[in-house]
Short mmCIF file of C-alpha atoms in Angstrom, two decimals:
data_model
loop_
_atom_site.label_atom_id
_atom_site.label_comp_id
_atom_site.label_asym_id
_atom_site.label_seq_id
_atom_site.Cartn_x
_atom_site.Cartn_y
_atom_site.Cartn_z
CA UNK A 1 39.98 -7.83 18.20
CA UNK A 2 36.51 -7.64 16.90
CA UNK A 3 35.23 -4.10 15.89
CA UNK A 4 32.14 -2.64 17.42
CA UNK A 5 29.70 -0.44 15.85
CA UNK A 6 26.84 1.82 17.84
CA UNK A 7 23.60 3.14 16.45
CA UNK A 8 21.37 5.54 18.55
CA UNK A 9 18.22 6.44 17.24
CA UNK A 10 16.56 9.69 18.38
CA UNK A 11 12.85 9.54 18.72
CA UNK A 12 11.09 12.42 17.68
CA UNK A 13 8.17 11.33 15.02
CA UNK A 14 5.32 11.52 17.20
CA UNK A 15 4.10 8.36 18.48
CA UNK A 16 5.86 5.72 20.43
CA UNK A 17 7.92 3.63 18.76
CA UNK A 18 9.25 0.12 18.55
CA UNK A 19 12.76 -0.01 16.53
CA UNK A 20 14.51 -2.99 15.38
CA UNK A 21 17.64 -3.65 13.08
CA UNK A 22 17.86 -5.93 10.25
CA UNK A 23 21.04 -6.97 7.94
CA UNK A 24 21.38 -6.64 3.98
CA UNK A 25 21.32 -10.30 3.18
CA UNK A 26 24.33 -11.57 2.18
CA UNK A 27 25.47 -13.34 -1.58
CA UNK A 28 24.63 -17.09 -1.39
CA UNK A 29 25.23 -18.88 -4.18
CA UNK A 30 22.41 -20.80 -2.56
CA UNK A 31 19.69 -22.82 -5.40
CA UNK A 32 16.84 -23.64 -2.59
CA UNK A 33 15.42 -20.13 -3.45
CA UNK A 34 14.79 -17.40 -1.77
CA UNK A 35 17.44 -15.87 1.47
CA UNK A 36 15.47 -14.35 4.03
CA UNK A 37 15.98 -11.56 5.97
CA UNK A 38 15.88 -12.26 9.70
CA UNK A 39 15.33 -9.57 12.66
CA UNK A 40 18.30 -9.11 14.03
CA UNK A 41 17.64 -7.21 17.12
CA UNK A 42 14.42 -5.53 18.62
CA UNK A 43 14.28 -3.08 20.83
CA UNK A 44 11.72 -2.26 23.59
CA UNK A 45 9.11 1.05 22.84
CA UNK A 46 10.19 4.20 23.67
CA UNK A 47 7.56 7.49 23.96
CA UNK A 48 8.60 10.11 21.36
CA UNK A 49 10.16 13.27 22.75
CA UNK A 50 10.33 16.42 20.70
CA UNK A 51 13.71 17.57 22.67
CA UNK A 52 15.66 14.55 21.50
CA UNK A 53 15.84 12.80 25.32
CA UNK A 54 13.83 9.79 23.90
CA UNK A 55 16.58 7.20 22.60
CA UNK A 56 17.19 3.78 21.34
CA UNK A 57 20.31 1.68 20.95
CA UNK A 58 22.12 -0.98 19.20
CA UNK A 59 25.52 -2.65 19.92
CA UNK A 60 27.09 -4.42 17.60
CA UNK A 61 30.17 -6.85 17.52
CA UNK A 62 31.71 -7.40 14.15
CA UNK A 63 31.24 -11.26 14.35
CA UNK A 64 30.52 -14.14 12.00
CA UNK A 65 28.63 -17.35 12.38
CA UNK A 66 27.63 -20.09 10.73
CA UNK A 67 24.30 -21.17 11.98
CA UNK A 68 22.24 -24.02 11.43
CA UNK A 69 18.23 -24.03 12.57
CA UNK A 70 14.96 -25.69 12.14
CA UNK A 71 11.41 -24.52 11.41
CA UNK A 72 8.11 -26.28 11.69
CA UNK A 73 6.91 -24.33 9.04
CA UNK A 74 7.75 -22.94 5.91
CA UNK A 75 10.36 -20.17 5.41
CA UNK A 76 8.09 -17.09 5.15
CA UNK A 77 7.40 -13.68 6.82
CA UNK A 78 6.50 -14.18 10.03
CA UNK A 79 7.95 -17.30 11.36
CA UNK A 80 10.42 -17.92 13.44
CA UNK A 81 13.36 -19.63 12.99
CA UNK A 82 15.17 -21.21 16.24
CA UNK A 83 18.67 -21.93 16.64
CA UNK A 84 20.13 -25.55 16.66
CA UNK A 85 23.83 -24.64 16.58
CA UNK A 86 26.41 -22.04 15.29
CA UNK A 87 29.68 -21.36 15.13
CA UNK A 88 32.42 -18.69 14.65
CA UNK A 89 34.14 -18.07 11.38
CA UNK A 90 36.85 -16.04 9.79
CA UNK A 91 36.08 -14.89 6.18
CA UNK A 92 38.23 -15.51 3.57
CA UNK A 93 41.04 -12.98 2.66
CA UNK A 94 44.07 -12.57 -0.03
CA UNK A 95 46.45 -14.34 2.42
CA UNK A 96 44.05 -16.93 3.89
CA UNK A 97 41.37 -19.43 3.53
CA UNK A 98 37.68 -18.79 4.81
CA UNK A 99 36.38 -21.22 7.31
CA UNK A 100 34.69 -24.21 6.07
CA UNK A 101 31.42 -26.18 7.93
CA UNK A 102 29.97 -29.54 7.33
CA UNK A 103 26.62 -29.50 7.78
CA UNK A 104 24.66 -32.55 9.35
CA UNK A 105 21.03 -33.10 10.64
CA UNK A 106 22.41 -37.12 11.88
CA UNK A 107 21.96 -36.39 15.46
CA UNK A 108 20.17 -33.25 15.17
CA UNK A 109 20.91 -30.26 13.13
CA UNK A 110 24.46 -29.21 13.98
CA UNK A 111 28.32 -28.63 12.35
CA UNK A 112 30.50 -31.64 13.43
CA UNK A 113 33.92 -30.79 15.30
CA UNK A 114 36.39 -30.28 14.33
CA UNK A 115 35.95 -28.47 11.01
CA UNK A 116 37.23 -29.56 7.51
CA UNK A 117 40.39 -27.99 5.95
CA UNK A 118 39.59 -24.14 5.15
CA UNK A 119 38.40 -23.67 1.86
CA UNK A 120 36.12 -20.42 1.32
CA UNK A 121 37.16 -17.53 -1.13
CA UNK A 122 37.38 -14.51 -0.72
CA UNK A 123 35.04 -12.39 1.57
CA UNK A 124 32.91 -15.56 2.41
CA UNK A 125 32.89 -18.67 4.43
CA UNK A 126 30.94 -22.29 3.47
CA UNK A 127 28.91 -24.64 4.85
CA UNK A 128 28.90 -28.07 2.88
CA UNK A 129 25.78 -29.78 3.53
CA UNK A 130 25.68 -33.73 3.53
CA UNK A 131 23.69 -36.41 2.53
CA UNK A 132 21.62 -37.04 5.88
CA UNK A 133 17.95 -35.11 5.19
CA UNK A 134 15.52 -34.48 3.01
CA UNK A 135 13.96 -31.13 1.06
CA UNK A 136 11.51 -30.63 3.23
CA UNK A 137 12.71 -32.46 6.12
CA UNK A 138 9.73 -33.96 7.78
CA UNK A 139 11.48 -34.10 11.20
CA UNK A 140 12.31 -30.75 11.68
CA UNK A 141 11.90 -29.14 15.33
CA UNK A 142 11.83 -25.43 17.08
CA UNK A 143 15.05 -25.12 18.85
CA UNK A 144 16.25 -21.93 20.49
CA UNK A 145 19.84 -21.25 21.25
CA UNK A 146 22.01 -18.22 21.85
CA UNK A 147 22.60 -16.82 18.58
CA UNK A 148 20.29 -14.95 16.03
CA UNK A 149 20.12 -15.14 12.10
CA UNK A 150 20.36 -12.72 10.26
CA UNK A 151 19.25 -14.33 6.66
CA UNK A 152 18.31 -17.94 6.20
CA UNK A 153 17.66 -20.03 3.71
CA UNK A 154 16.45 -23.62 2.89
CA UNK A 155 19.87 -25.89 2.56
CA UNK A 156 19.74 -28.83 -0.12
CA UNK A 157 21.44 -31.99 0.61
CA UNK A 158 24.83 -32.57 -0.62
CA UNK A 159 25.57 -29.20 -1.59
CA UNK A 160 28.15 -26.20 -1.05
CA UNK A 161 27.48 -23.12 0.22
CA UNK A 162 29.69 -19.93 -0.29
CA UNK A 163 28.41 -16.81 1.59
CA UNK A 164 29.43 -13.24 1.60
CA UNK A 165 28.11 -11.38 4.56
CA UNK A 166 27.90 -7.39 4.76
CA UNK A 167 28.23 -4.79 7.29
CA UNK A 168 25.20 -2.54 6.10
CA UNK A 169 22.25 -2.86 8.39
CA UNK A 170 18.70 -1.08 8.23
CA UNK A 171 16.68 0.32 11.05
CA UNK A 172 13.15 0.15 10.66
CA UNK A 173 9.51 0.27 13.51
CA UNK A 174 7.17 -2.43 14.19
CA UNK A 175 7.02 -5.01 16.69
CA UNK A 176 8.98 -8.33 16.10
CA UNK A 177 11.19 -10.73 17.76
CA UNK A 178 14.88 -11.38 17.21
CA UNK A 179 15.52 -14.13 14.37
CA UNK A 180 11.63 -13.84 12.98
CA UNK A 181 11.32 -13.82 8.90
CA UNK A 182 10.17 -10.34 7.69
CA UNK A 183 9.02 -9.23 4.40
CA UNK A 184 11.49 -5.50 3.97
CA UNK A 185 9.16 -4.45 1.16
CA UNK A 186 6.30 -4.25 3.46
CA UNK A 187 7.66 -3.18 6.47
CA UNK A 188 7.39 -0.01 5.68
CA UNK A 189 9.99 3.12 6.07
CA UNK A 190 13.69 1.83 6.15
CA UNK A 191 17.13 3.73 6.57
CA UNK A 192 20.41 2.21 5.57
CA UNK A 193 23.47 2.22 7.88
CA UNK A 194 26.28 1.68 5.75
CA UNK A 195 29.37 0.74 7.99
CA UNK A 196 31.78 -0.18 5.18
CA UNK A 197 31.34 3.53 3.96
CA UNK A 198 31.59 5.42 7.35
CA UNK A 199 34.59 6.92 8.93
CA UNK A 200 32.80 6.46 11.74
CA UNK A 201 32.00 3.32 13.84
CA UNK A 202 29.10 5.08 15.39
CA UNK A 203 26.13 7.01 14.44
CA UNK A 204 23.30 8.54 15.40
CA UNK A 205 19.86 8.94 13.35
CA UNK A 206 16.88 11.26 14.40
CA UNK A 207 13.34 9.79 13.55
CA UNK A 208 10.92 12.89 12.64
CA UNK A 209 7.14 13.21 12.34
CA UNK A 210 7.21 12.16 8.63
CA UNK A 211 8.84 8.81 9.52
CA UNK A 212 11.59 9.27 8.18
CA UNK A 213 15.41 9.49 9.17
CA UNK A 214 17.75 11.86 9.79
CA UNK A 215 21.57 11.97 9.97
CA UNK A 216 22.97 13.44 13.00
CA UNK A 217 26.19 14.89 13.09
CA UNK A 218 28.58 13.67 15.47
CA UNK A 219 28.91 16.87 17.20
CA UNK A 220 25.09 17.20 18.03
CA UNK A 221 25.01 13.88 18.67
CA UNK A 222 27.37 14.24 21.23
CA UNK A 223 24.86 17.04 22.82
CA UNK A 224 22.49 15.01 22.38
CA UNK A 225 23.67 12.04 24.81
CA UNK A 226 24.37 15.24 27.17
CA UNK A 227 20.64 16.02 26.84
CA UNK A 228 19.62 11.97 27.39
CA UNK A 229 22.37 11.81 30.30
CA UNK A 230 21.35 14.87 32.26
CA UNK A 231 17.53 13.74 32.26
CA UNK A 232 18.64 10.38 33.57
CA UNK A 233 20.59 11.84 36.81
CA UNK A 234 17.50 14.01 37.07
CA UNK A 235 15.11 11.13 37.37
CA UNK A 236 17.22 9.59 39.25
CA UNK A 237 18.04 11.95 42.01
CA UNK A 238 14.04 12.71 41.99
CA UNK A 239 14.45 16.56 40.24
CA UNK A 240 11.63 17.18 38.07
CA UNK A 241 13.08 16.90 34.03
CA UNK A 242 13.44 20.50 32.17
CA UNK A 243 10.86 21.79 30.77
CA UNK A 244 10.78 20.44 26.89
CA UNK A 245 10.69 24.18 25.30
CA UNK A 246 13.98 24.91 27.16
CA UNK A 247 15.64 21.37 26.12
CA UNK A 248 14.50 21.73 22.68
CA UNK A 249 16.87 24.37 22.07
CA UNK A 250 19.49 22.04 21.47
CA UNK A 251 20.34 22.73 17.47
CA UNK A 252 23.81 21.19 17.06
CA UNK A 253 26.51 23.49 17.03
CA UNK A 254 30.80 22.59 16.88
CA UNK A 255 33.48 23.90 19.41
CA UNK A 256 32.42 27.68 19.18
CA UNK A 257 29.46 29.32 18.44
CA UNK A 258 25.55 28.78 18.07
CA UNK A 259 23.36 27.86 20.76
CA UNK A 260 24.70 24.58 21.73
CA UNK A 261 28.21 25.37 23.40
CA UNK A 262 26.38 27.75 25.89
CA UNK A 263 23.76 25.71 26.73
CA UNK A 264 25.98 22.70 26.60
CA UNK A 265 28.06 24.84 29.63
CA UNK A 266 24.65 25.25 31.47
CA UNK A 267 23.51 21.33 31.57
CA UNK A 268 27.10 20.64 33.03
CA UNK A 269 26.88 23.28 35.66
CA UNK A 270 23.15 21.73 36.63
CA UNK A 271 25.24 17.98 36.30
CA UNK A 272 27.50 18.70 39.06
CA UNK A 273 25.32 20.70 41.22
CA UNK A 274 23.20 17.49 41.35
CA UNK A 275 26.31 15.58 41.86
CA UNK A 276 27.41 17.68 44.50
CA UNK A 277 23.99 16.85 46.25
CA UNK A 278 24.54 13.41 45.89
CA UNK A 279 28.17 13.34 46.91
CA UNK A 280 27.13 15.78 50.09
CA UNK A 281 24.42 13.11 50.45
CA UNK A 282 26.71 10.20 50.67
CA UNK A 283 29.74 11.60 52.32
CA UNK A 284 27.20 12.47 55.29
CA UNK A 285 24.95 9.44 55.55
CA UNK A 286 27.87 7.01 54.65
CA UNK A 287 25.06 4.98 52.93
CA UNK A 288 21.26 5.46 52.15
CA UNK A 289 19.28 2.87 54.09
CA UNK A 290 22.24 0.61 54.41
CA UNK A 291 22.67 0.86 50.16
CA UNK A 292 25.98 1.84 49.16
CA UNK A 293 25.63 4.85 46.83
CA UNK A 294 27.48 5.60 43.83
CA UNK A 295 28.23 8.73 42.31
CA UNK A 296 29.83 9.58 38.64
CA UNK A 297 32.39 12.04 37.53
CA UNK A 298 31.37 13.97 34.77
CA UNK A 299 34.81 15.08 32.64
CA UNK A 300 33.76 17.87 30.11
CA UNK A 301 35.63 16.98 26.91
CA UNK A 302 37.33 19.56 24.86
CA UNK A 303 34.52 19.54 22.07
CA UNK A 304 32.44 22.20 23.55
CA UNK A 305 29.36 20.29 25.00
CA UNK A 306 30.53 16.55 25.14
CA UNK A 307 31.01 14.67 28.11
CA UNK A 308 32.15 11.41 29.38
CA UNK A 309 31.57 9.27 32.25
CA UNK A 310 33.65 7.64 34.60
CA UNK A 311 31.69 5.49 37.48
CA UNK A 312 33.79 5.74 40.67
#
């Protein structure tokens, strides 16, 4: 089963904001040059917030692909690379064989089926690359498909590829699109999320007014998404959001003590008073305007402020 990891990124700098997530380039024992970073994902803007309501996110499925794509131009910041096919691949390990990809443009850019015995080494797959294009190949086309880049590179004909992918991303701001070229030394302020050193398979950052990037810890993070969840049902159910110097005195806090379990305790009892108003709403009307109405159970987990949600 593949792994997922979450980021949520609190914003709190200021201005509004754009995020996106990039990946370390993987090792390519590549000799067209340079490997590219790609955009991985981009998210839409978000308003900064100073109480911590204002939040981003990114999902990720620990997945591997070999992708092939064309560009019309050059490999460089800024352009775009499309998608002409990909497929899934299992790194190599101590008891098994990475997958191995041919690579041919005869027919379009794309891996033949099925693949060639399983060759690649440890921690990597490879793509071998045949005989059937040219450096640059003049033929080249945009072609979008389903599945982003990460880091590209110009392939040679005839030639083996071994690659080593990471799980360390960086978040960064600015406004690009998913699988576009960027240049990381100009893009400004970065902050590493370093998977293969976390216990955890989720974190949380906090953007403040210097750009930079804070670590939350996962028990403020946790009041946090309490914060972001309770100004949800309030827009929702049409109640006017609390007032930003009372939600800004969420300061972290564990299971006992400091400001967070008690106020933590008073966000739940103003949860299921709204709840009750929207159960009362819907056990009476048996529908709103002939639109079936659905209400949440909100289980208070044993962390002092946390909470879950179950849709009923």
């Amino acid at each position: 089963m593949a792994t997922n990891y979450n980021i949520t990124i609190i914003n709190t700098s200021g201005a509004t904001q754009s995020y996106l997530l990039f990946a370390v380039v993987p090792k390519v024992n590549t000799t067209s040059g340079e490997v590219f970073t790609n955009v991985f994902m981009a998210a839409p803007p978000i308003v900064s917030k100073p109480n911590g309501s204002s939040q981003t996110f990114f999902n990720i499925t620990r997945e591997f692909y070999a992708i092939c794509g064309t560009s019309i131009r050059n490999l460089a910041a800024g352009v775009q690379v499309g998608t002409s096919d990909y497929e899934p691949v299992i790194l190599g390990n101590n008891q098994k064989a990475g997958t191995t990809m041919s690579f041919t443009t005869a027919d379009g850019a794309h891996f033949p089926m099925p693949p060639p015995a399983a060759t690649a080494p440890n921690g990597g797959y490879t793509i071998v690359t045949d005989s059937s294009f040219k450096i640059p190949n003049p033929s080249g086309m945009n072609m979008n498909g389903n599945v982003v880049p990460v880091a590209t590179f110009l392939a040679a004909p005839s030639t083996t590829y071994n690659i080593y992918p990471v799980v360390k991303y960086y978040i960064a701001t600015g406004t690009y699109s998913p699988g576009e070229i960027i240049n990381v030394q100009a893009i400004g302020t970065t902050q590493l999320v370093d998977f293969t050193a976390s216990t955890y398979n989720s974190v949380t950052y906090m953007q403040l007014n210097d750009g930079t990037y804070q670590l939350v810890p996962p028990t403020q993070a946790k009041m946090y998404k309490l914060l972001r969840l309770k100004a949800e049902k309030a827009k929702l159910l049409g109640y006017e959001d609390v007032k930003e110097e009372e939600e800004g005195k969420i300061t972290g806090g564990s299971g006992s003590g400091g400001e967070g379990e008690p106020l933590a305790r008073e966000l739940q009892e103003v949860f299921m008073k709204m709840l009750r108003s929207v159960e009362a709403t819907a056990h009476g009307n048996g529908n709103a305007n002939g639109k079936t109405v659905r209400t949440s159970k909100l289980v208070a987990a044993a962390n002092g402020g946390g909470l879950e949600e179950e849709i009923l």
